[in-house]
Amino acid sequence: MSIFVNKNTKVLVQGITGNEGSFHTRQCLSYGTRIVAGVTPGKGGQKMDEVPVFNTVADAVKETGADASLIFVPPPFGADAIMEAADAGVKLIVAITEGIPILDMVKVKKFLNSKQCRLIGPNCPGIITPEECKIGIMPGMIHKKGHVGVVSRSGTLTYEVVDQLTKEGLGQSTCIGIGGDPVNGTNFIDVLSAFEADPETHAMVMVGEIGGSAEEEAAAYIQAHVTKPVVGFIAGLTAPPGRRMGHAGAIISGSSGTGEAKIKAFKENGIHVCENLGRIGQICKEIF
Amino acid sequence: MKIHEYQAKQLFAQYQVPVPDGRPAVTVAEAVTAAEALGGYPVVVKAQIHAGGRGKGGGVKLAHSAEEVETLAKQMLGMTLKTHQTGPEGRIVKKLFIEAGQKIEKELYLSLLMDRATATVVIMASRDGGMDIEEVAAKTPERIIKVHVDPLMGIQGYQLRQVGFDLALPKAALKGFSSLLSNLYKFFVANDCSLVEINPLILTADDQVMALDAKVDFDSNALFRHKDLLALRDLDEEDPMEVEASTYNLNYINLDGNVGNIVNGAGLAMATMDIIKNAGASPANFMDVGGGASAEQVENAFRIILADKKVKAVLINIFGGILRCDVFAKGVVEAAKKTGVTVPVVVRMEGTNVEQGRQILADSDLNLTSASDLADAAQKIAAAVN
């Protein structure tokens, strides 16, 4: 078992013929992901390697039965691509695209309320269930099948954590990057509750960063609903306030969203805090 | 992207958001001409910098004659204005805004911003205008009015009325306020703002509402569809090194430590800064070359960081992932040769072909130290500067 994706997940790729889209489609295919279709408007009928390309997501779903989508389209078309996938009945939408305007995302979020689907991202590395299904841009080889669930707001920082876990012999059930944007689809709590319900997940690692209040809310949720051990890490403790650190989400204004407030919330809610990223693998080994 | 008060007010006027009559000036003579053209005194002389708290710092003053305008303009142009938002180094004032004085009955607060928690535009208002709104929110949260606007529906009449009544505006001012707020919302959405703040919004003696100040921040991700707004960017208000980095699509922020660092991915970059600090050193910057990190990106980043005189050592931390470490190591060696590295450089990389990558670094005759993991990298970089 795992959460959200497994070896049976059938994936279509929106923006499959672009540079990034084609590169990462091949990476996912070689990892073993069942990529059944691609979508690029105007290129319907062509093939990307062996993958059939369609003009619309609706066509791709009808012909192939795809139930998940991986989105690589440029930011001006990101919102449109997400809504197209949702409208076509895709159950899981993973948006890698970085730089979608926030006003587009607030509309998308409202639109998705009326649909039966889950959005991961945007501006995220995607989701992977090791040795079964990779829907995203993370390097597959650092992952190992196992029982630790990983959820993070970051990309390469997640790879760092996963790499240390694997080197300590701790495999992962599923790893999810929820993305660094202020408005995104799936949040920490969605993932934590799914990990709690998943019998294959025995422990969790939650990687947050400064800005916003998602980590504080997740900490309160963990206290109330999560029985499995959780290790937490917050990036950006030494960042100066008021500056945007790359991720649109990572900005502290006033006293909310500071690293100290998040660490405090973690500690008060029974989360094991890792204060030194270099040791997160060892700490998990000791606790799990 | 931030803009100046005078630019924000010009945009407000286009959207029928009432503002006092005013004009910008970059010389003393222009300031005097502008004041005379307003047709009466007093006028307000306002320093134009991208930071709040200008009044307390001496950047907003009243003038009752052309002579006073001249004196104030001489004082302000070229002065270093320090406020709680500029940091201790302050900002040099290069532009002024000369505005007609107003008879103020009441000072209010009004802002529109993106609320990440609810994914809506939130309107915030308060009767306690003219002061530090964060202080009002902390001490008397009940005096902050919050109204959330459904992004698909837009702002509704009842919401406009609600804010107007909650602000305890006189009946004669309510219609004008509803129109102001409705137009401000149109401006916010049409231009992809992330923040519009008016502090103070004033009620005049004759029951008019008007924006006496204007702070506007745009969503940088949406500027592709607002080419006209790009012309409003003032590079004088930005750190020159940050401007250069942005031309190469590098996410760079200049800080005050002495350990330069280059990292791929914003989260890992922040965590790397934390690790430098934990090891007893201090980061000179935040530099995210992007999750994918090409060798060329690393080279540009390297050059910018080495041009920073306070940098005494550089830590490069790349989680290669899909980028192969051997390719990356070659890029680092090339960049180091081209830029002529004079400070110690610690390289920590991880990912495909990491052994070959390390060999390439070892074989180069450059002052490059390989680190086996993050903990090792932190120790080595701290040792290099302490």
CSV table of N, CA, C and O in Angstrom, one decimal, chain A residues 23-24 27 76 99-104 106-107 109-111 134 137-139 141-142 153-154 156-157 159-160 163-164 167 182-183 209-212 233-240 243-250 254 275-278, chain B residues 114-121 134 150-152 188-190 192-194 219-222 224-225 242 251-255 264-268 270-275 277-278 283 286 288 291 317 319 321-322 348 350-352 374-375:
chain,number,residue,atom,x,y,z
A,23,PHE,N,11.7,15.1,-21.6
A,23,PHE,CA,12.8,14.6,-20.7
A,23,PHE,C,12.3,13.8,-19.5
A,23,PHE,O,12.7,12.7,-19.3
A,24,HIS,N,11.4,14.5,-18.8
A,24,HIS,CA,10.9,13.9,-17.6
A,24,HIS,C,9.9,12.7,-17.8
A,24,HIS,O,9.8,11.8,-17.0
A,27,GLN,N,12.2,9.9,-18.1
A,27,GLN,CA,12.7,9.5,-16.8
A,27,GLN,C,11.6,8.7,-16.0
A,27,GLN,O,12.0,7.7,-15.4
A,76,PRO,N,2.0,30.8,-17.9
A,76,PRO,CA,0.7,31.4,-18.3
A,76,PRO,C,-0.4,30.5,-18.6
A,76,PRO,O,-1.6,30.9,-18.6
A,99,GLY,N,5.7,29.3,-11.1
A,99,GLY,CA,5.4,30.7,-11.5
A,99,GLY,C,4.0,31.0,-12.0
A,99,GLY,O,3.8,31.9,-12.8
A,100,ILE,N,3.0,30.2,-11.6
A,100,ILE,CA,1.7,30.4,-12.0
A,100,ILE,C,1.2,31.6,-11.2
A,100,ILE,O,1.4,31.6,-10.0
A,101,PRO,N,0.6,32.7,-11.8
A,101,PRO,CA,0.1,33.8,-11.0
A,101,PRO,C,-0.8,33.4,-9.9
A,101,PRO,O,-1.7,32.5,-10.1
A,102,ILE,N,-0.7,34.1,-8.8
A,102,ILE,CA,-1.5,33.7,-7.6
A,102,ILE,C,-3.0,33.9,-7.8
A,102,ILE,O,-3.8,33.1,-7.4
A,103,LEU,N,-3.4,34.9,-8.6
A,103,LEU,CA,-4.8,35.1,-8.8
A,103,LEU,C,-5.4,34.0,-9.7
A,103,LEU,O,-6.6,33.7,-9.6
A,104,ASP,N,-4.6,33.4,-10.5
A,104,ASP,CA,-5.0,32.3,-11.3
A,104,ASP,C,-5.3,31.1,-10.4
A,104,ASP,O,-6.3,30.4,-10.5
A,106,VAL,N,-6.0,31.1,-7.1
A,106,VAL,CA,-7.2,31.2,-6.2
A,106,VAL,C,-8.4,30.8,-7.0
A,106,VAL,O,-9.3,30.2,-6.4
A,107,LYS,N,-8.5,31.2,-8.3
A,107,LYS,CA,-9.6,30.8,-9.1
A,107,LYS,C,-9.7,29.3,-9.3
A,107,LYS,O,-10.7,28.6,-9.2
A,109,LYS,N,-8.5,27.0,-7.4
A,109,LYS,CA,-8.8,26.3,-6.1
A,109,LYS,C,-10.3,26.3,-5.9
A,109,LYS,O,-10.9,25.3,-5.5
A,110,LYS,N,-11.0,27.4,-6.2
A,110,LYS,CA,-12.4,27.5,-6.1
A,110,LYS,C,-13.1,26.5,-7.1
A,110,LYS,O,-14.0,25.8,-6.8
A,111,PHE,N,-12.6,26.5,-8.3
A,111,PHE,CA,-13.1,25.6,-9.4
A,111,PHE,C,-13.0,24.2,-8.9
A,111,PHE,O,-13.9,23.4,-9.1
A,134,LYS,N,6.4,6.9,-10.2
A,134,LYS,CA,7.0,8.2,-10.0
A,134,LYS,C,6.3,9.2,-10.9
A,134,LYS,O,6.3,9.0,-12.1
A,137,ILE,N,9.5,15.1,-11.0
A,137,ILE,CA,10.9,15.3,-11.5
A,137,ILE,C,12.0,14.9,-10.5
A,137,ILE,O,13.1,15.3,-10.7
A,138,MET,N,11.6,14.2,-9.4
A,138,MET,CA,12.6,13.8,-8.4
A,138,MET,C,13.5,12.7,-9.0
A,138,MET,O,13.1,11.9,-9.9
A,139,PRO,N,14.8,12.7,-8.6
A,139,PRO,CA,15.6,11.6,-9.0
A,139,PRO,C,15.2,10.3,-8.4
A,139,PRO,O,15.2,10.1,-7.2
A,141,MET,N,16.5,7.3,-8.3
A,141,MET,CA,17.4,6.3,-7.7
A,141,MET,C,17.7,6.6,-6.2
A,141,MET,O,18.2,5.7,-5.6
A,142,ILE,N,17.4,7.7,-5.7
A,142,ILE,CA,17.7,7.9,-4.3
A,142,ILE,C,16.6,7.3,-3.4
A,142,ILE,O,16.8,7.3,-2.2
A,153,ARG,N,7.5,21.0,1.6
A,153,ARG,CA,7.1,22.1,0.7
A,153,ARG,C,8.2,22.4,-0.3
A,153,ARG,O,8.0,23.3,-1.2
A,154,SER,N,9.3,21.6,-0.3
A,154,SER,CA,10.4,21.9,-1.1
A,154,SER,C,10.7,20.8,-2.1
A,154,SER,O,10.1,19.8,-2.1
A,156,THR,N,14.5,20.1,-3.9
A,156,THR,CA,15.8,19.5,-3.6
A,156,THR,C,16.0,19.2,-2.1
A,156,THR,O,16.7,18.3,-1.8
A,157,LEU,N,15.4,20.0,-1.3
A,157,LEU,CA,15.5,19.7,0.2
A,157,LEU,C,14.8,18.4,0.5
A,157,LEU,O,15.3,17.6,1.4
A,159,TYR,N,14.8,15.9,-1.6
A,159,TYR,CA,15.8,14.9,-2.1
A,159,TYR,C,16.8,14.6,-1.0
A,159,TYR,O,17.2,13.5,-0.8
A,160,GLU,N,17.3,15.7,-0.4
A,160,GLU,CA,18.3,15.6,0.6
A,160,GLU,C,17.8,14.7,1.8
A,160,GLU,O,18.5,13.8,2.2
A,163,ASP,N,17.4,11.0,0.6
A,163,ASP,CA,18.7,10.4,0.4
A,163,ASP,C,19.3,10.0,1.7
A,163,ASP,O,19.8,8.9,1.8
A,164,GLN,N,19.2,10.8,2.7
A,164,GLN,CA,19.7,10.5,4.1
A,164,GLN,C,18.9,9.3,4.6
A,164,GLN,O,19.5,8.4,5.2
A,167,LYS,N,20.0,6.1,2.9
A,167,LYS,CA,21.4,5.7,3.3
A,167,LYS,C,21.4,5.1,4.7
A,167,LYS,O,22.3,4.4,5.0
A,182,PRO,N,2.2,30.1,-2.3
A,182,PRO,CA,1.3,30.4,-1.2
A,182,PRO,C,-0.1,29.7,-1.3
A,182,PRO,O,-0.7,29.4,-0.4
A,183,VAL,N,-0.5,29.5,-2.6
A,183,VAL,CA,-1.8,28.9,-2.8
A,183,VAL,C,-1.6,27.6,-3.5
A,183,VAL,O,-1.1,27.6,-4.7
A,209,GLU,N,9.0,25.1,5.9
A,209,GLU,CA,9.9,26.2,5.8
A,209,GLU,C,9.1,27.4,6.4
A,209,GLU,O,7.9,27.4,6.6
A,210,ILE,N,9.9,28.5,6.5
A,210,ILE,CA,9.3,29.8,7.1
A,210,ILE,C,8.2,30.3,6.2
A,210,ILE,O,8.2,30.0,5.0
A,211,GLY,N,7.4,31.1,6.8
A,211,GLY,CA,6.3,31.8,6.1
A,211,GLY,C,5.0,31.0,6.2
A,211,GLY,O,4.9,29.8,6.3
A,212,GLY,N,3.9,31.8,6.2
A,212,GLY,CA,2.5,31.2,6.3
A,212,GLY,C,2.3,30.5,7.6
A,212,GLY,O,3.1,30.6,8.6
A,233,PHE,N,11.2,19.2,10.3
A,233,PHE,CA,12.3,20.1,10.1
A,233,PHE,C,11.7,21.3,9.4
A,233,PHE,O,10.8,21.3,8.6
A,234,ILE,N,12.3,22.5,9.8
A,234,ILE,CA,11.9,23.8,9.2
A,234,ILE,C,13.2,24.4,8.6
A,234,ILE,O,14.2,24.6,9.3
A,235,ALA,N,13.1,24.8,7.4
A,235,ALA,CA,14.2,25.5,6.7
A,235,ALA,C,14.0,27.0,6.8
A,235,ALA,O,12.8,27.5,6.7
A,236,GLY,N,15.0,27.7,6.9
A,236,GLY,CA,15.0,29.2,6.9
A,236,GLY,C,15.0,29.9,8.3
A,236,GLY,O,14.6,31.0,8.4
A,237,LEU,N,15.4,29.1,9.3
A,237,LEU,CA,15.4,29.7,10.6
A,237,LEU,C,16.3,31.0,10.7
A,237,LEU,O,16.0,31.8,11.5
A,238,THR,N,17.3,31.0,9.9
A,238,THR,CA,18.2,32.2,10.0
A,238,THR,C,18.0,33.2,8.9
A,238,THR,O,18.7,34.2,8.8
A,239,ALA,N,16.9,33.1,8.2
A,239,ALA,CA,16.6,34.0,7.1
A,239,ALA,C,16.1,35.3,7.7
A,239,ALA,O,15.3,35.3,8.6
A,240,PRO,N,16.5,36.5,7.1
A,240,PRO,CA,16.1,37.7,7.6
A,240,PRO,C,14.6,38.0,7.3
A,240,PRO,O,14.2,37.6,6.2
A,243,ARG,N,12.0,39.3,3.7
A,243,ARG,CA,12.6,39.0,2.4
A,243,ARG,C,12.1,37.8,1.8
A,243,ARG,O,11.9,36.8,2.5
A,244,ARG,N,11.8,37.8,0.5
A,244,ARG,CA,11.3,36.6,-0.2
A,244,ARG,C,12.4,35.7,-0.6
A,244,ARG,O,13.2,36.1,-1.4
A,245,MET,N,12.4,34.5,0.0
A,245,MET,CA,13.5,33.6,-0.3
A,245,MET,C,13.1,32.6,-1.4
A,245,MET,O,13.0,31.4,-1.2
A,246,GLY,N,13.0,33.1,-2.6
A,246,GLY,CA,12.8,32.2,-3.7
A,246,GLY,C,11.4,31.6,-3.8
A,246,GLY,O,10.7,31.9,-4.7
A,247,HIS,N,11.0,30.9,-2.8
A,247,HIS,CA,9.6,30.4,-2.8
A,247,HIS,C,8.7,31.5,-2.4
A,247,HIS,O,9.0,32.2,-1.5
A,248,ALA,N,7.7,31.7,-3.2
A,248,ALA,CA,6.8,32.8,-2.9
A,248,ALA,C,6.2,32.7,-1.5
A,248,ALA,O,5.9,33.6,-0.8
A,249,GLY,N,6.1,31.4,-1.0
A,249,GLY,CA,5.6,31.2,0.3
A,249,GLY,C,6.5,31.6,1.4
A,249,GLY,O,6.1,31.9,2.5
A,250,ALA,N,7.8,31.5,1.1
A,250,ALA,CA,8.8,31.7,2.2
A,250,ALA,C,9.1,33.1,2.5
A,250,ALA,O,10.1,33.7,2.2
A,254,GLY,N,5.7,40.4,9.9
A,254,GLY,CA,5.3,40.5,11.3
A,254,GLY,C,5.8,39.3,12.1
A,254,GLY,O,6.9,38.8,11.8
A,275,GLU,N,16.9,19.9,14.3
A,275,GLU,CA,17.4,21.2,14.1
A,275,GLU,C,18.6,21.3,13.2
A,275,GLU,O,19.0,22.4,12.8
A,276,ASN,N,19.1,20.2,12.8
A,276,ASN,CA,20.3,20.2,11.9
A,276,ASN,C,20.1,19.3,10.8
A,276,ASN,O,20.0,18.0,10.9
A,277,LEU,N,19.9,19.8,9.6
A,277,LEU,CA,19.5,19.0,8.4
A,277,LEU,C,20.5,17.9,8.2
A,277,LEU,O,20.1,16.8,7.7
A,278,GLY,N,21.8,18.2,8.5
A,278,GLY,CA,22.8,17.2,8.2
A,278,GLY,C,22.6,15.9,9.0
A,278,GLY,O,23.1,14.8,8.7
B,114,MET,N,-3.7,39.2,-0.8
B,114,MET,CA,-4.0,37.8,-1.1
B,114,MET,C,-3.8,37.1,0.3
B,114,MET,O,-2.8,37.2,0.9
B,115,ASP,N,-4.9,36.4,0.6
B,115,ASP,CA,-4.8,35.6,1.9
B,115,ASP,C,-4.6,34.1,1.5
B,115,ASP,O,-5.4,33.5,0.9
B,116,ARG,N,-3.4,33.6,1.8
B,116,ARG,CA,-3.0,32.3,1.4
B,116,ARG,C,-3.8,31.2,2.1
B,116,ARG,O,-4.1,30.2,1.5
B,117,ALA,N,-4.2,31.5,3.4
B,117,ALA,CA,-4.9,30.4,4.1
B,117,ALA,C,-6.3,30.1,3.5
B,117,ALA,O,-6.7,29.0,3.4
B,118,THR,N,-7.0,31.2,3.0
B,118,THR,CA,-8.3,31.0,2.5
B,118,THR,C,-8.4,31.0,1.0
B,118,THR,O,-9.4,30.8,0.4
B,119,ALA,N,-7.2,31.3,0.4
B,119,ALA,CA,-7.1,31.5,-1.1
B,119,ALA,C,-8.2,32.5,-1.6
B,119,ALA,O,-8.9,32.2,-2.5
B,120,THR,N,-8.3,33.6,-0.9
B,120,THR,CA,-9.2,34.7,-1.4
B,120,THR,C,-8.4,36.0,-1.3
B,120,THR,O,-7.4,36.1,-0.7
B,121,VAL,N,-9.0,37.0,-1.9
B,121,VAL,CA,-8.6,38.4,-1.7
B,121,VAL,C,-9.3,38.9,-0.4
B,121,VAL,O,-10.5,38.7,-0.3
B,134,GLU,N,0.2,46.9,12.2
B,134,GLU,CA,0.6,45.6,12.9
B,134,GLU,C,0.4,45.8,14.4
B,134,GLU,O,0.1,44.8,15.1
B,150,ASP,N,-14.9,36.3,-2.7
B,150,ASP,CA,-14.8,35.1,-3.5
B,150,ASP,C,-14.2,35.5,-4.9
B,150,ASP,O,-14.7,36.3,-5.6
B,151,PRO,N,-13.1,34.8,-5.2
B,151,PRO,CA,-12.4,35.2,-6.5
B,151,PRO,C,-13.2,35.0,-7.7
B,151,PRO,O,-13.0,35.6,-8.7
B,152,LEU,N,-14.2,34.1,-7.7
B,152,LEU,CA,-15.0,33.8,-8.9
B,152,LEU,C,-16.2,34.8,-9.0
B,152,LEU,O,-16.6,35.2,-10.1
B,188,PHE,N,-7.0,46.0,-8.2
B,188,PHE,CA,-6.2,44.9,-7.6
B,188,PHE,C,-6.2,43.7,-8.6
B,188,PHE,O,-5.2,43.1,-8.9
B,189,VAL,N,-7.4,43.3,-9.0
B,189,VAL,CA,-7.5,42.1,-9.8
B,189,VAL,C,-7.0,42.3,-11.2
B,189,VAL,O,-6.3,41.5,-11.8
B,190,ALA,N,-7.3,43.5,-11.8
B,190,ALA,CA,-6.9,43.8,-13.2
B,190,ALA,C,-5.4,43.8,-13.3
B,190,ALA,O,-4.9,43.6,-14.4
B,192,ASP,N,-3.1,42.2,-11.1
B,192,ASP,CA,-2.5,41.1,-10.4
B,192,ASP,C,-1.6,41.6,-9.2
B,192,ASP,O,-0.5,41.3,-9.1
B,193,CYS,N,-2.3,42.4,-8.4
B,193,CYS,CA,-1.6,42.9,-7.2
B,193,CYS,C,-1.4,41.8,-6.2
B,193,CYS,O,-2.3,40.9,-6.1
B,194,SER,N,-0.4,41.9,-5.4
B,194,SER,CA,-0.4,41.0,-4.2
B,194,SER,C,-0.7,41.8,-2.9
B,194,SER,O,-1.1,41.3,-1.9
B,219,ASP,N,2.3,40.9,-8.1
B,219,ASP,CA,2.7,39.5,-8.2
B,219,ASP,C,3.7,39.4,-9.4
B,219,ASP,O,3.4,39.5,-10.5
B,220,SER,N,5.0,39.1,-9.0
B,220,SER,CA,6.0,39.1,-10.1
B,220,SER,C,5.7,38.0,-11.1
B,220,SER,O,6.1,38.2,-12.3
B,221,ASN,N,5.1,36.9,-10.7
B,221,ASN,CA,4.8,35.9,-11.6
B,221,ASN,C,3.8,36.3,-12.7
B,221,ASN,O,3.6,35.6,-13.7
B,222,ALA,N,3.0,37.4,-12.5
B,222,ALA,CA,2.0,37.8,-13.4
B,222,ALA,C,2.4,38.9,-14.3
B,222,ALA,O,1.7,39.3,-15.2
B,224,PHE,N,4.2,39.0,-16.8
B,224,PHE,CA,4.2,38.7,-18.2
B,224,PHE,C,3.0,39.2,-18.9
B,224,PHE,O,3.0,39.5,-20.1
B,225,ARG,N,1.8,39.4,-18.2
B,225,ARG,CA,0.6,39.9,-18.9
B,225,ARG,C,0.4,41.4,-18.5
B,225,ARG,O,-0.7,41.9,-18.8
B,242,GLU,N,21.5,42.1,-6.8
B,242,GLU,CA,20.3,41.3,-7.0
B,242,GLU,C,19.7,41.6,-8.3
B,242,GLU,O,19.1,40.7,-8.9
B,251,ASN,N,17.9,33.4,-8.2
B,251,ASN,CA,17.3,33.9,-7.0
B,251,ASN,C,18.3,34.3,-6.0
B,251,ASN,O,18.8,33.4,-5.3
B,252,TYR,N,18.6,35.6,-5.9
B,252,TYR,CA,19.7,36.0,-5.1
B,252,TYR,C,19.3,37.1,-4.1
B,252,TYR,O,18.6,38.0,-4.5
B,253,ILE,N,19.7,37.0,-2.8
B,253,ILE,CA,19.5,38.0,-1.9
B,253,ILE,C,20.8,38.3,-1.1
B,253,ILE,O,21.4,37.4,-0.6
B,254,ASN,N,21.2,39.5,-1.1
B,254,ASN,CA,22.4,39.9,-0.5
B,254,ASN,C,22.2,40.0,1.0
B,254,ASN,O,21.3,40.7,1.5
B,255,LEU,N,23.1,39.3,1.8
B,255,LEU,CA,23.0,39.4,3.3
B,255,LEU,C,24.4,39.9,3.8
B,255,LEU,O,25.3,40.2,3.1
B,264,ASN,N,21.1,24.7,-5.2
B,264,ASN,CA,20.0,24.5,-6.2
B,264,ASN,C,18.7,24.2,-5.4
B,264,ASN,O,18.6,23.2,-4.7
B,265,GLY,N,17.7,25.1,-5.6
B,265,GLY,CA,16.4,24.9,-4.9
B,265,GLY,C,16.3,25.9,-3.7
B,265,GLY,O,17.3,26.0,-2.9
B,266,ALA,N,15.2,26.5,-3.5
B,266,ALA,CA,15.0,27.5,-2.5
B,266,ALA,C,15.0,26.9,-1.1
B,266,ALA,O,15.6,27.5,-0.2
B,267,GLY,N,14.3,25.8,-0.9
B,267,GLY,CA,14.3,25.2,0.4
B,267,GLY,C,15.6,24.7,0.9
B,267,GLY,O,16.1,25.0,2.0
B,268,LEU,N,16.4,24.0,0.0
B,268,LEU,CA,17.7,23.6,0.3
B,268,LEU,C,18.6,24.8,0.6
B,268,LEU,O,19.5,24.7,1.4
B,270,MET,N,17.8,27.7,1.8
B,270,MET,CA,17.5,28.2,3.2
B,270,MET,C,18.1,27.3,4.2
B,270,MET,O,18.7,27.8,5.2
B,271,ALA,N,18.0,26.0,4.0
B,271,ALA,CA,18.5,25.0,5.0
B,271,ALA,C,20.0,25.1,5.0
B,271,ALA,O,20.7,24.9,6.0
B,272,THR,N,20.7,25.4,3.9
B,272,THR,CA,22.1,25.5,3.8
B,272,THR,C,22.6,26.8,4.6
B,272,THR,O,23.6,26.7,5.3
B,273,MET,N,21.8,27.9,4.5
B,273,MET,CA,22.1,29.0,5.2
B,273,MET,C,22.1,28.7,6.7
B,273,MET,O,22.9,29.2,7.5
B,274,ASP,N,21.0,28.0,7.1
B,274,ASP,CA,20.9,27.6,8.5
B,274,ASP,C,22.1,26.8,9.0
B,274,ASP,O,22.6,26.9,10.1
B,275,ILE,N,22.5,25.9,8.1
B,275,ILE,CA,23.7,25.0,8.5
B,275,ILE,C,25.0,25.8,8.7
B,275,ILE,O,25.7,25.6,9.6
B,277,LYS,N,25.1,28.9,9.6
B,277,LYS,CA,25.0,29.6,10.9
B,277,LYS,C,25.2,28.6,12.1
B,277,LYS,O,25.9,29.0,13.0
B,278,ASN,N,24.6,27.4,12.0
B,278,ASN,CA,24.8,26.4,13.1
B,278,ASN,C,26.3,26.1,13.3
B,278,ASN,O,26.7,25.8,14.4
B,283,PRO,N,26.1,33.4,6.7
B,283,PRO,CA,25.9,33.5,5.2
B,283,PRO,C,26.0,34.9,4.6
B,283,PRO,O,25.4,35.8,5.2
B,286,PHE,N,21.7,34.6,0.0
B,286,PHE,CA,20.9,33.5,-0.4
B,286,PHE,C,21.0,33.4,-1.9
B,286,PHE,O,20.9,34.4,-2.5
B,288,ASP,N,19.7,30.8,-5.0
B,288,ASP,CA,19.1,29.6,-5.5
B,288,ASP,C,19.3,29.6,-7.0
B,288,ASP,O,18.8,30.5,-7.7
B,291,GLY,N,16.1,24.4,-9.2
B,291,GLY,CA,16.2,23.0,-8.9
B,291,GLY,C,17.0,22.2,-9.9
B,291,GLY,O,17.7,21.3,-9.6
B,317,ASN,N,26.5,23.9,-2.7
B,317,ASN,CA,25.7,22.7,-2.3
B,317,ASN,C,24.7,22.4,-3.4
B,317,ASN,O,23.7,23.1,-3.5
B,319,PHE,N,22.3,19.4,-5.0
B,319,PHE,CA,21.7,18.0,-5.0
B,319,PHE,C,21.4,17.8,-6.4
B,319,PHE,O,20.3,18.2,-6.9
B,321,GLY,N,20.5,15.3,-8.4
B,321,GLY,CA,19.3,14.7,-8.9
B,321,GLY,C,19.5,14.3,-10.4
B,321,GLY,O,20.2,13.4,-10.6
B,322,ILE,N,18.8,15.0,-11.3
B,322,ILE,CA,18.9,14.6,-12.6
B,322,ILE,C,20.1,15.1,-13.3
B,322,ILE,O,20.6,14.6,-14.3
B,348,ARG,N,29.9,20.6,-2.1
B,348,ARG,CA,29.2,19.4,-1.6
B,348,ARG,C,28.2,19.1,-2.8
B,348,ARG,O,27.4,19.9,-3.1
B,350,GLU,N,25.7,15.8,-4.6
B,350,GLU,CA,25.1,14.5,-4.4
B,350,GLU,C,24.3,14.2,-5.7
B,350,GLU,O,23.9,15.1,-6.4
B,351,GLY,N,24.2,13.0,-6.0
B,351,GLY,CA,23.4,12.6,-7.2
B,351,GLY,C,24.2,11.6,-8.1
B,351,GLY,O,25.2,11.0,-7.7
B,352,THR,N,23.7,11.5,-9.3
B,352,THR,CA,24.3,10.5,-10.3
B,352,THR,C,25.8,10.9,-10.5
B,352,THR,O,26.1,12.0,-10.7
B,374,LEU,N,26.4,17.0,4.1
B,374,LEU,CA,26.1,18.3,4.6
B,374,LEU,C,26.9,18.7,5.9
B,374,LEU,O,27.4,19.8,6.0
B,375,ALA,N,26.9,17.8,6.8
B,375,ALA,CA,27.5,18.0,8.1
B,375,ALA,C,29.0,18.3,7.9
B,375,ALA,O,29.6,19.3,8.4
